PDB file of C-alpha atoms in Angstrom:
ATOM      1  CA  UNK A 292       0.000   0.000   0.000  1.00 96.00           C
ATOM      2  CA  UNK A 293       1.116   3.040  -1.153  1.00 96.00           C
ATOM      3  CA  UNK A 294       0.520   6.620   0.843  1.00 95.00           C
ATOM      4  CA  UNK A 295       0.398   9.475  -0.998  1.00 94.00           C
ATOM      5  CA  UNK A 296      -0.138  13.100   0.387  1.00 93.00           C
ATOM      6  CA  UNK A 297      -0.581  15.647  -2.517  1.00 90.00           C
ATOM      7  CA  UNK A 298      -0.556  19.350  -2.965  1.00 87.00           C
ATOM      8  CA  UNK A 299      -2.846  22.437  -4.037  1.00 82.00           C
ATOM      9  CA  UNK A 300      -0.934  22.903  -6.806  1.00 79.00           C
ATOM     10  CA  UNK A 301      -1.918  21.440 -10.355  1.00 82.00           C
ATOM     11  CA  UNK A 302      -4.102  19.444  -8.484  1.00 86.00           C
ATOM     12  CA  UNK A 303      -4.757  16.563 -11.028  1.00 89.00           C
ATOM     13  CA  UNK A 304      -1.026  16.480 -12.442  1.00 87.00           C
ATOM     14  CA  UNK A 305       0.607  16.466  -8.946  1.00 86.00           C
ATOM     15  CA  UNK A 306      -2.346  14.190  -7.600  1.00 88.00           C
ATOM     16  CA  UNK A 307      -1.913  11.563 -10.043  1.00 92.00           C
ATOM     17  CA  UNK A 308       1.767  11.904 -11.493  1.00 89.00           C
ATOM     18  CA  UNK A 309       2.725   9.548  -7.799  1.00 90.00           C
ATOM     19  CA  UNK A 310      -0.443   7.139  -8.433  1.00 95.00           C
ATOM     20  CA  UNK A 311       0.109   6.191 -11.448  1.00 95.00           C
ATOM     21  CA  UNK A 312       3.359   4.620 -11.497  1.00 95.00           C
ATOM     22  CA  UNK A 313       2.692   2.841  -8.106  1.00 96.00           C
ATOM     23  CA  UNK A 314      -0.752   1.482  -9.610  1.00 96.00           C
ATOM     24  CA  UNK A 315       1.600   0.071 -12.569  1.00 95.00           C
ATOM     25  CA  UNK A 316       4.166  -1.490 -10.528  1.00 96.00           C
ATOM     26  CA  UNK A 317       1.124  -3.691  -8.673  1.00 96.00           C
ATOM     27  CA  UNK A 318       0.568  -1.668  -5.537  1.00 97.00           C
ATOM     28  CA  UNK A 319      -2.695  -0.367  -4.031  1.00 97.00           C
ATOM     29  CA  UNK A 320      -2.548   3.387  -3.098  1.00 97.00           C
ATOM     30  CA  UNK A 321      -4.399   5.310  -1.139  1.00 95.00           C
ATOM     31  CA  UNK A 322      -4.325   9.380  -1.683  1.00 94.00           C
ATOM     32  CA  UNK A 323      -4.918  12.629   0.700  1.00 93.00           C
ATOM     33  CA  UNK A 324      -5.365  15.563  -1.813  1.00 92.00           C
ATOM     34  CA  UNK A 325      -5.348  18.723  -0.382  1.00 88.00           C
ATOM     35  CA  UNK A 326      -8.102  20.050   1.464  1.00 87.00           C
ATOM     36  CA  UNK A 327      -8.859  22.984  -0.611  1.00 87.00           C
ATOM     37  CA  UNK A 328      -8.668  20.656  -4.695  1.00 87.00           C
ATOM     38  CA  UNK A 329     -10.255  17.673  -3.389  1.00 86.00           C
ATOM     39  CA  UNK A 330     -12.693  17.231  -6.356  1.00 91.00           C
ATOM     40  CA  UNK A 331     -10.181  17.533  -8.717  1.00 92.00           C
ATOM     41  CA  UNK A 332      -8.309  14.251  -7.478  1.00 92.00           C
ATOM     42  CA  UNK A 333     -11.911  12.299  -7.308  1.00 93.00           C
ATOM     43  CA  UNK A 334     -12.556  12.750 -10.787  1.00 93.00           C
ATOM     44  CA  UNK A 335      -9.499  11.653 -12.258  1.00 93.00           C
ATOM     45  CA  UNK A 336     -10.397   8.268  -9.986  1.00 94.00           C
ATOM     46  CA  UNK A 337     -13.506   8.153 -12.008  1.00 95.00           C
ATOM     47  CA  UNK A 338     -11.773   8.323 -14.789  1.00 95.00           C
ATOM     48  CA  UNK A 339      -9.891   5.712 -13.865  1.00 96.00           C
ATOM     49  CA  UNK A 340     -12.200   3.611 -13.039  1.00 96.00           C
ATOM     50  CA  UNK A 341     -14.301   4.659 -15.870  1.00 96.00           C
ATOM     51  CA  UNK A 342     -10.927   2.768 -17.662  1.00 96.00           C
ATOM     52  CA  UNK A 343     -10.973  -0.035 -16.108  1.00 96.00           C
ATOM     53  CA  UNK A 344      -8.763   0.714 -12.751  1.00 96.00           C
ATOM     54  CA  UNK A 345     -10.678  -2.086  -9.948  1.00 96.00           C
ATOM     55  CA  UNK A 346     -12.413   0.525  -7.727  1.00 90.00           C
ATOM     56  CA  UNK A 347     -11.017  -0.308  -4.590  1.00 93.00           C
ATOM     57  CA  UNK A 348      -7.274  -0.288  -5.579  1.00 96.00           C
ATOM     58  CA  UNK A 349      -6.790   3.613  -5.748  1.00 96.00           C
ATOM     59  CA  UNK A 350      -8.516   5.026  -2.544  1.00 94.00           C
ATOM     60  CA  UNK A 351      -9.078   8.617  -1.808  1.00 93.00           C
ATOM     61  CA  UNK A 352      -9.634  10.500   1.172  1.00 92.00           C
ATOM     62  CA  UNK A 353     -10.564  14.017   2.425  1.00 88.00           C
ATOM     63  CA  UNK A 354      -9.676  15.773   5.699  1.00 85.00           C
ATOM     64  CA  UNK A 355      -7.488  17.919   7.584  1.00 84.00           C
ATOM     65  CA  UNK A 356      -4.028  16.780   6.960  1.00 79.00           C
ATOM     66  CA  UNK A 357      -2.912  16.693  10.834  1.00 81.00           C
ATOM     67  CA  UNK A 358      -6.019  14.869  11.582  1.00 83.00           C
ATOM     68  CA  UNK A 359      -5.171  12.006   8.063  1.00 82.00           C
ATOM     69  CA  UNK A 360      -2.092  12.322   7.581  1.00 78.00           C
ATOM     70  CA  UNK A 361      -0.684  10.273  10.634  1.00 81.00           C
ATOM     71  CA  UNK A 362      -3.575   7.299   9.572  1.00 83.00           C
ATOM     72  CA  UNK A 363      -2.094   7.152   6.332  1.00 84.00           C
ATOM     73  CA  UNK A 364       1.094   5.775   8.060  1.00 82.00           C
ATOM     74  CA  UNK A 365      -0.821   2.072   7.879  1.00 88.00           C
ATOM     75  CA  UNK A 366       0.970   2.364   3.985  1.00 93.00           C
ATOM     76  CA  UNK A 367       4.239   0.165   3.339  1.00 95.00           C
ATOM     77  CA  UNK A 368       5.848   3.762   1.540  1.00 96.00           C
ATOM     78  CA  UNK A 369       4.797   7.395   1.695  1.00 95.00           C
ATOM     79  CA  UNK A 370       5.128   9.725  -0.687  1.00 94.00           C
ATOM     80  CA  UNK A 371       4.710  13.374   0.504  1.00 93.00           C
ATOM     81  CA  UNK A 372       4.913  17.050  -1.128  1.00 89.00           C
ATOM     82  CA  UNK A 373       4.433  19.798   0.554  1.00 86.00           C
ATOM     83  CA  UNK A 374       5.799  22.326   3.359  1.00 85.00           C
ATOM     84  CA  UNK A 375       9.418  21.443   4.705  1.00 87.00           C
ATOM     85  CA  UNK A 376       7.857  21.456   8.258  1.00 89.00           C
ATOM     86  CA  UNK A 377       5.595  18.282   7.632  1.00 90.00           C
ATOM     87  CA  UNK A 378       8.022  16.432   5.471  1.00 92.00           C
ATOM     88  CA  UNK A 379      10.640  16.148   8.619  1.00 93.00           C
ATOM     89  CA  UNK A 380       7.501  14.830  10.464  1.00 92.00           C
ATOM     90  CA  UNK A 381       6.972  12.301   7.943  1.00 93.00           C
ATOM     91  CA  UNK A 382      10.386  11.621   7.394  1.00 95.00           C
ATOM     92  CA  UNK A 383      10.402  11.179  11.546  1.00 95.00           C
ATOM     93  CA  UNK A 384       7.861   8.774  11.266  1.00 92.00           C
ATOM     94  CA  UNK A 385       8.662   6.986   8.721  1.00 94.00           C
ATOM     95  CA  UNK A 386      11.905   6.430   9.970  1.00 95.00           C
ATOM     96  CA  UNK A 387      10.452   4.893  13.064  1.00 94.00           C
ATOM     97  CA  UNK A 388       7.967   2.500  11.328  1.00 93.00           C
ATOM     98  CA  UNK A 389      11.147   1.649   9.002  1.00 95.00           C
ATOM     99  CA  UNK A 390       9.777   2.251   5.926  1.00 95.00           C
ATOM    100  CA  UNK A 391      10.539   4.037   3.221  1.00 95.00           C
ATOM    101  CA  UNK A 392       9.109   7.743   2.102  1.00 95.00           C
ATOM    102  CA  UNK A 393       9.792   9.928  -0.614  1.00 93.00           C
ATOM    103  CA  UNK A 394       9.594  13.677  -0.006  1.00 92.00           C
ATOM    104  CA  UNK A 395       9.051  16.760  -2.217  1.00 88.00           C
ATOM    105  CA  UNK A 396       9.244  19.743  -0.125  1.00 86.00           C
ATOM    106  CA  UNK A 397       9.341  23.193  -1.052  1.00 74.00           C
ATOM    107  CA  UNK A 398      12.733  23.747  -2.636  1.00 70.00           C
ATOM    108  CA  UNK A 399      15.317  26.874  -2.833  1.00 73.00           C
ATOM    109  CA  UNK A 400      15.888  25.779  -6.094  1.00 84.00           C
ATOM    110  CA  UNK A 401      19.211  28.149  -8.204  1.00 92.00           C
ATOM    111  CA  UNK A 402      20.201  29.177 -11.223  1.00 95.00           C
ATOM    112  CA  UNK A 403      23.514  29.451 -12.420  1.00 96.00           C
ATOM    113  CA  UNK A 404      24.377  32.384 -15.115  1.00 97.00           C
ATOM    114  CA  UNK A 405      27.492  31.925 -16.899  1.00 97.00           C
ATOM    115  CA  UNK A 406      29.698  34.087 -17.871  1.00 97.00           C
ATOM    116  CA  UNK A 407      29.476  32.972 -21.485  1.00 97.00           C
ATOM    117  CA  UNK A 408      25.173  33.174 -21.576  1.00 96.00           C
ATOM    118  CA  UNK A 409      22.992  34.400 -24.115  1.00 94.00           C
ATOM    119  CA  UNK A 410      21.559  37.022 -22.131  1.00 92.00           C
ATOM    120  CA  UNK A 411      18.578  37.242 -24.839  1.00 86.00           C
ATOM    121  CA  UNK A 412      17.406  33.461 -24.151  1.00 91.00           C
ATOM    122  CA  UNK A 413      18.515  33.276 -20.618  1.00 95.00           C
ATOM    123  CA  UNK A 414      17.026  36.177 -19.448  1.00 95.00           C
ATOM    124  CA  UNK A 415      13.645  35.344 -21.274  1.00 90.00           C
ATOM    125  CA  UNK A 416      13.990  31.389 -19.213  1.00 91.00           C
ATOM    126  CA  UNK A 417      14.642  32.650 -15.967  1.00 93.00           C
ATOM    127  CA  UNK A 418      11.379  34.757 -16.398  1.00 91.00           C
ATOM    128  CA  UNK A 419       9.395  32.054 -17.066  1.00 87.00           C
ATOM    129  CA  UNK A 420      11.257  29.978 -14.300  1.00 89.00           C
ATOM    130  CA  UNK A 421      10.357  32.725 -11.687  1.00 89.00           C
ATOM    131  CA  UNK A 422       7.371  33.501 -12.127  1.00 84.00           C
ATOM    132  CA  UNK A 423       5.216  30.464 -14.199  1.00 79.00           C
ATOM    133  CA  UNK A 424       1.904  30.298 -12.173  1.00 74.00           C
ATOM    134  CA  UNK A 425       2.984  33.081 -10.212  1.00 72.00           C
ATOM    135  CA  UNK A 426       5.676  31.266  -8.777  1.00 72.00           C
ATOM    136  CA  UNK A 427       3.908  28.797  -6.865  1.00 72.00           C
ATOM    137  CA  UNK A 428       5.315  26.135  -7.825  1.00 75.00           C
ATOM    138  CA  UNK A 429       8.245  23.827  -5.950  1.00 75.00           C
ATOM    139  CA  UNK A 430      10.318  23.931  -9.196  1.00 78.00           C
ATOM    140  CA  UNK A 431      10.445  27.347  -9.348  1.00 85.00           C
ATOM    141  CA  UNK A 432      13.697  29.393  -9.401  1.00 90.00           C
ATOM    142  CA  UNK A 433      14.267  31.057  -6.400  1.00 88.00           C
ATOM    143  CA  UNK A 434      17.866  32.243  -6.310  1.00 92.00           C
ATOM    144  CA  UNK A 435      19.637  33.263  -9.131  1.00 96.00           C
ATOM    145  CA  UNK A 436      23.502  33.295  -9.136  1.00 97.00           C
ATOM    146  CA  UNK A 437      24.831  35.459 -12.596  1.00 97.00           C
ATOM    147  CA  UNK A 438      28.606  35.649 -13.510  1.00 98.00           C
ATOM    148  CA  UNK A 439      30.142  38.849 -11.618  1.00 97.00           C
ATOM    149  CA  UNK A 440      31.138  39.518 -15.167  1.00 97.00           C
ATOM    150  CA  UNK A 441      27.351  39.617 -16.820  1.00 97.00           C
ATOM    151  CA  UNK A 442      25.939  40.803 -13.390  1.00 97.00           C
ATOM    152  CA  UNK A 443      24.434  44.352 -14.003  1.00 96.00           C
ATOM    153  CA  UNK A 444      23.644  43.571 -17.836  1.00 96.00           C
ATOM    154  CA  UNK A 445      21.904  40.377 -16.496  1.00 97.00           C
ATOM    155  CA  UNK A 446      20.063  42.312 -13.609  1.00 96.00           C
ATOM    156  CA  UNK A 447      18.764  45.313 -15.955  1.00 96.00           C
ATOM    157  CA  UNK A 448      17.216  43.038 -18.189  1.00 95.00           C
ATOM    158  CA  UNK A 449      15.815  40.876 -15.589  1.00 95.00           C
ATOM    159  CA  UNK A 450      14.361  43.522 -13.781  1.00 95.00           C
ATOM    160  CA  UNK A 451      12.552  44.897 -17.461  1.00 93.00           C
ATOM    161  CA  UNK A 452      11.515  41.776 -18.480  1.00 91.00           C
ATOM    162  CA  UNK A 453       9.710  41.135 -15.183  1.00 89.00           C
ATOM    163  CA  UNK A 454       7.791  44.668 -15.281  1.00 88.00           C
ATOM    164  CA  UNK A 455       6.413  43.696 -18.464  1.00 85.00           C
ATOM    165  CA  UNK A 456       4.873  40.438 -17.005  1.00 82.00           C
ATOM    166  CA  UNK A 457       1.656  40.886 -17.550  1.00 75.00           C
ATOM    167  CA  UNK A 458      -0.828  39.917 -13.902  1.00 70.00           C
ATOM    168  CA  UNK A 459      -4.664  38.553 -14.322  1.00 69.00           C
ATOM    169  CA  UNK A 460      -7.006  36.266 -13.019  1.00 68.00           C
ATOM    170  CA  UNK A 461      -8.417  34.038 -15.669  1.00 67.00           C
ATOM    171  CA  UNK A 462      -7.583  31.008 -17.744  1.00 68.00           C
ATOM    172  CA  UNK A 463      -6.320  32.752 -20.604  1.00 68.00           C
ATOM    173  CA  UNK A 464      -2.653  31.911 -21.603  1.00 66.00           C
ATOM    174  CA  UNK A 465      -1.768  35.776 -22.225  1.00 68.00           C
ATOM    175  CA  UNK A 466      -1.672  35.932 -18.278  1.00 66.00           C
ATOM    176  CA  UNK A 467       1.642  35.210 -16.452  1.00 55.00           C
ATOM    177  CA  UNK A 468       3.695  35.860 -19.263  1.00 51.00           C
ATOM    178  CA  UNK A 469       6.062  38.663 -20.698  1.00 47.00           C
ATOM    179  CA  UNK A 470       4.225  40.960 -22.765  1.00 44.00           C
ATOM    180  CA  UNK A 471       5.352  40.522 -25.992  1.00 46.00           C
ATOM    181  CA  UNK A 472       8.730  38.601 -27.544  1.00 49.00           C
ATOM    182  CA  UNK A 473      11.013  38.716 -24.711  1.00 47.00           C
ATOM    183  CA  UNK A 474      13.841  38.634 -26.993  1.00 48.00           C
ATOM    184  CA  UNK A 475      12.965  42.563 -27.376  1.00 48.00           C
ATOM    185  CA  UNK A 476      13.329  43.343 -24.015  1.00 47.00           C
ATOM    186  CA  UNK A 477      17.014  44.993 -24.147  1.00 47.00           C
ATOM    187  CA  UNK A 478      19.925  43.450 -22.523  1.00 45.00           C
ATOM    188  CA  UNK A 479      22.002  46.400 -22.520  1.00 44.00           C
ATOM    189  CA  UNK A 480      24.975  44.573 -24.226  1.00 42.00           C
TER     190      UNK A 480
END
């Protein structure tokens, strides 16, 4: 049995991109979605089901993760993403029931700026890497080390690229981008 505790964020990706392979490798799982994307979670289950998945091998519950989360320790493996805080908690327990967990916790994830970089592309990536979704998610860059050499080109066109970024609520793709080509936005070279 497989324990899996999944976040808010992309709900069905991140809820099912842990199920999945553990379903095809024989094991039962049984999920805790967050508590606010719940519904999402359920209906990829019907869909699974819907495919053919037995109904009682991919279990999902709902409730307050300090309240479910230490009952989903009956599981042979845990798999946990989410806040540093509760992953040393899991890893705790786990530890002490001797078996194994794998944890995806919020990251301070770098990154590196050569010397040698096209300041045109990388400029336009580390955008994107920032601030995709508004940044919430755990791969996204959070520290950014540039070349002392490229340093104040890199940081003025940074800085211009991310005041064009363009801020909305809605599900159109024109949100949480640069406005524009960002290969225009000038690197002061």
């Amino acid at each position: 049995l497989i324990g899996i505790v999944a976040p808010w964020n992309y709900p069905l990706s991140m809820g099912v991109t842990d199920a999945l392979p553990a379903l095809m490798a024989g094991n039962a799982v049984i999920e805790k979605p967050d508590s606010q994307t719940p519904f999402t979670l359920l209906w990829a289950l019907d869909l699974l089901v819907e495919c053919g998945l037995p109904e009682d091998l991919y279990q999902v519950v709902y409730g307050a993760g300090a309240k479910l989360g230490p009952a989903l320790f009956v599981a042979d493996y845990l798999q946990f993403t989410g806040s540093t805080a509760t992953g040393r908690l899991v890893a705790k327990e786990a530890g002490a029931r001797l078996i194994g967990c794998s944890l995806e916790l919020g990251g301070k994830n770098p990154m590196l700026v050569l010397a040698d970089a096209d300041l045109d592309h990388t400029v336009g990536g580390a955008v994107r890497g920032c601030f995709a979704s508004a940044g919430q998610l755990c791969v996204s860059i959070e520290r950014i080390y540039v070349h002392e050499s490229i340093h104040e080109r890199f940081l003025a066109a940074f800085v211009a690229a991310t005041r064009a970024i363009r801020l909305g609520v809605g599900l159109a793709w024109t949100y949480d981008e640069p406005l524009g080509d960002i290969s225009t936005v000038p690197t002061f070279a």
